[in-house]
């Protein structure tokens, strides 16, 4: 008969990843840990490091601050020969507060790139162009009137 034994494959202490954070005040990344430990009953002779695959999937490649301690940011799965054995959520180990000045700048930049801003700029250009055309026309009209009045004298 084949014998089995329990193995601690993933724990909060032996598994962590770094995930980038935009607009963080204290840091530009957050440490991510497994929400729950994964212990598996495996056949004797299974090398946890060599035989098991740990697959990490984040909900986003880069988080936006604020990030809260315990916030779910992805999953980690354990596979053996391509077969899913177990998975658990990945959570932020610490919080990262928002750098409000940097966030304000990002919002202003996003507004400047928005369709609304493009429409406002288009109308502003049309109005400035119309104003300039009107002034040039009025100037030409005054010149012609002055020339006609001068030629009558």
Tab-separated table of C-alpha atoms in Angstrom:
chain	number	residue	atom	x	y	z
A	1	UNK	CA	0.000	0.000	0.000
A	2	UNK	CA	1.012	3.568	-0.662
A	3	UNK	CA	1.619	5.756	2.391
A	4	UNK	CA	0.686	9.429	2.713
A	5	UNK	CA	1.756	12.318	4.902
A	6	UNK	CA	0.609	15.885	5.587
A	7	UNK	CA	2.682	18.788	4.244
A	8	UNK	CA	2.361	22.504	4.970
A	9	UNK	CA	2.576	23.788	1.414
A	10	UNK	CA	1.632	27.440	1.954
A	11	UNK	CA	1.502	29.391	5.204
A	12	UNK	CA	1.269	33.095	6.007
A	13	UNK	CA	4.901	32.870	7.170
A	14	UNK	CA	6.499	31.000	4.254
A	15	UNK	CA	4.650	32.616	1.330
A	16	UNK	CA	4.638	36.292	0.371
A	17	UNK	CA	4.717	38.416	-2.769
A	18	UNK	CA	5.084	42.137	-3.467
A	19	UNK	CA	2.397	43.950	-5.462
A	20	UNK	CA	2.978	47.487	-6.836
A	21	UNK	CA	0.775	50.313	-5.516
A	22	UNK	CA	0.114	53.627	-7.291
A	23	UNK	CA	-0.222	56.839	-5.271
A	24	UNK	CA	0.883	55.243	-1.997
A	25	UNK	CA	2.030	57.601	0.737
A	26	UNK	CA	4.423	55.323	2.656
A	27	UNK	CA	5.307	52.793	-0.013
A	28	UNK	CA	5.015	51.960	-3.702
A	29	UNK	CA	4.231	48.298	-3.009
A	30	UNK	CA	2.297	46.151	-0.544
A	31	UNK	CA	3.326	42.793	0.888
A	32	UNK	CA	0.791	40.097	-0.003
A	33	UNK	CA	0.300	36.887	2.015
A	34	UNK	CA	-1.958	33.832	1.883
A	35	UNK	CA	-5.241	34.328	3.736
A	36	UNK	CA	-5.309	30.685	4.854
A	37	UNK	CA	-2.679	27.990	5.261
A	38	UNK	CA	-2.703	25.146	2.753
A	39	UNK	CA	-1.907	21.722	4.179
A	40	UNK	CA	-2.171	18.723	1.878
A	41	UNK	CA	-2.158	14.976	2.313
A	42	UNK	CA	0.364	13.856	-0.291
A	43	UNK	CA	1.858	10.517	-1.294
A	44	UNK	CA	5.100	9.696	0.516
A	45	UNK	CA	8.103	10.801	-1.471
A	46	UNK	CA	6.425	13.897	-2.917
A	47	UNK	CA	8.910	16.766	-2.975
A	48	UNK	CA	6.822	19.824	-2.130
A	49	UNK	CA	9.327	22.244	-3.683
A	50	UNK	CA	9.941	20.309	-6.911
A	51	UNK	CA	6.696	18.457	-7.601
A	52	UNK	CA	4.103	21.099	-6.692
A	53	UNK	CA	3.431	24.218	-8.747
A	54	UNK	CA	2.300	27.423	-7.026
A	55	UNK	CA	0.275	29.621	-9.369
A	56	UNK	CA	-0.322	33.251	-8.343
A	57	UNK	CA	-3.041	35.370	-9.981
A	58	UNK	CA	-3.545	38.993	-8.907
A	59	UNK	CA	-6.831	40.838	-9.452
A	60	UNK	CA	-4.801	43.769	-10.842
A	61	UNK	CA	-1.172	44.175	-11.913
A	62	UNK	CA	-0.958	47.419	-9.907
A	63	UNK	CA	-3.225	48.520	-7.066
A	64	UNK	CA	-4.355	52.085	-6.452
A	65	UNK	CA	-4.004	53.437	-2.926
A	66	UNK	CA	-5.531	53.238	-0.452
A	67	UNK	CA	-4.955	49.527	0.167
A	68	UNK	CA	-6.331	48.080	3.398
A	69	UNK	CA	-4.856	45.336	5.548
A	70	UNK	CA	-6.705	42.105	4.728
A	71	UNK	CA	-7.940	43.388	1.349
A	72	UNK	CA	-8.233	40.509	-1.135
A	73	UNK	CA	-5.848	41.096	-4.056
A	74	UNK	CA	-5.661	37.691	-5.752
A	75	UNK	CA	-5.364	33.937	-5.332
A	76	UNK	CA	-2.630	31.343	-5.038
A	77	UNK	CA	-3.283	27.820	-6.282
A	78	UNK	CA	-1.323	24.623	-5.704
A	79	UNK	CA	-1.165	22.157	-8.596
A	80	UNK	CA	0.302	18.684	-9.008
A	81	UNK	CA	0.854	17.580	-12.596
A	82	UNK	CA	-1.500	20.356	-13.761
A	83	UNK	CA	-4.314	19.258	-11.428
A	84	UNK	CA	-5.622	21.812	-8.912
A	85	UNK	CA	-5.181	20.517	-5.361
A	86	UNK	CA	-6.063	23.634	-3.343
A	87	UNK	CA	-6.207	27.420	-3.466
A	88	UNK	CA	-6.580	30.359	-1.117
A	89	UNK	CA	-7.038	34.094	-1.420
A	90	UNK	CA	-4.111	36.485	-1.269
A	91	UNK	CA	-4.536	39.473	1.038
A	92	UNK	CA	-2.589	42.647	1.793
A	93	UNK	CA	-0.480	42.153	4.909
A	94	UNK	CA	-0.413	45.870	5.692
A	95	UNK	CA	-2.274	49.021	4.708
A	96	UNK	CA	-0.951	51.651	2.305
A	97	UNK	CA	-2.539	55.087	2.661
A	98	UNK	CA	-3.234	57.346	-0.280
A	99	UNK	CA	-0.924	60.209	-1.220
A	100	UNK	CA	-3.696	62.734	-1.871
A	101	UNK	CA	-1.458	65.183	-3.750
A	102	UNK	CA	-0.326	62.473	-6.177
A	103	UNK	CA	-3.899	61.207	-6.552
A	104	UNK	CA	-5.122	64.743	-7.285
A	105	UNK	CA	-2.465	65.059	-9.996
A	106	UNK	CA	-3.526	61.755	-11.540
A	107	UNK	CA	-7.177	62.857	-11.569
A	108	UNK	CA	-6.295	66.191	-13.201
A	109	UNK	CA	-4.209	64.391	-15.824
A	110	UNK	CA	-7.042	61.913	-16.485
A	111	UNK	CA	-9.485	64.825	-16.895
A	112	UNK	CA	-7.135	66.565	-19.333
A	113	UNK	CA	-7.076	63.390	-21.445
A	114	UNK	CA	-10.865	62.900	-21.273
A	115	UNK	CA	-13.335	63.331	-24.143
A	116	UNK	CA	-14.989	66.185	-22.219
A	117	UNK	CA	-11.758	68.164	-22.180
A	118	UNK	CA	-11.145	67.483	-25.873
A	119	UNK	CA	-14.649	68.795	-26.662
A	120	UNK	CA	-14.103	71.913	-24.525
A	121	UNK	CA	-10.782	72.608	-26.263
A	122	UNK	CA	-12.353	72.113	-29.698
A	123	UNK	CA	-15.097	74.631	-28.910
A	124	UNK	CA	-12.570	77.059	-27.436
A	125	UNK	CA	-10.516	76.870	-30.653
A	126	UNK	CA	-13.640	77.404	-32.771
A	127	UNK	CA	-14.651	80.451	-30.696
A	128	UNK	CA	-11.142	81.951	-30.754
A	129	UNK	CA	-10.975	81.376	-34.511
A	130	UNK	CA	-14.380	83.015	-35.020
A	131	UNK	CA	-13.345	85.965	-32.833
A	132	UNK	CA	-10.112	86.424	-34.810
A	133	UNK	CA	-11.956	86.145	-38.129
A	134	UNK	CA	-14.499	88.729	-36.972
A	135	UNK	CA	-11.729	91.127	-35.894
A	136	UNK	CA	-9.838	90.693	-39.167
A	137	UNK	CA	-13.088	91.292	-41.080
A	138	UNK	CA	-13.860	94.407	-39.016
A	139	UNK	CA	-10.319	95.698	-39.574
A	140	UNK	CA	-10.574	95.159	-43.342
A	141	UNK	CA	-14.015	96.811	-43.349
A	142	UNK	CA	-12.606	99.893	-41.545
A	143	UNK	CA	-9.659	100.067	-43.956
A	144	UNK	CA	-11.939	99.878	-46.993
A	145	UNK	CA	-14.323	102.482	-45.512
A	146	UNK	CA	-11.354	104.755	-44.712
A	147	UNK	CA	-9.977	104.307	-48.248
A	148	UNK	CA	-13.382	105.038	-49.808
A	149	UNK	CA	-13.860	108.108	-47.611
A	150	UNK	CA	-10.353	109.298	-48.463
A	151	UNK	CA	-10.953	108.838	-52.195
A	152	UNK	CA	-14.190	110.924	-52.002
A	153	UNK	CA	-12.268	113.851	-50.612
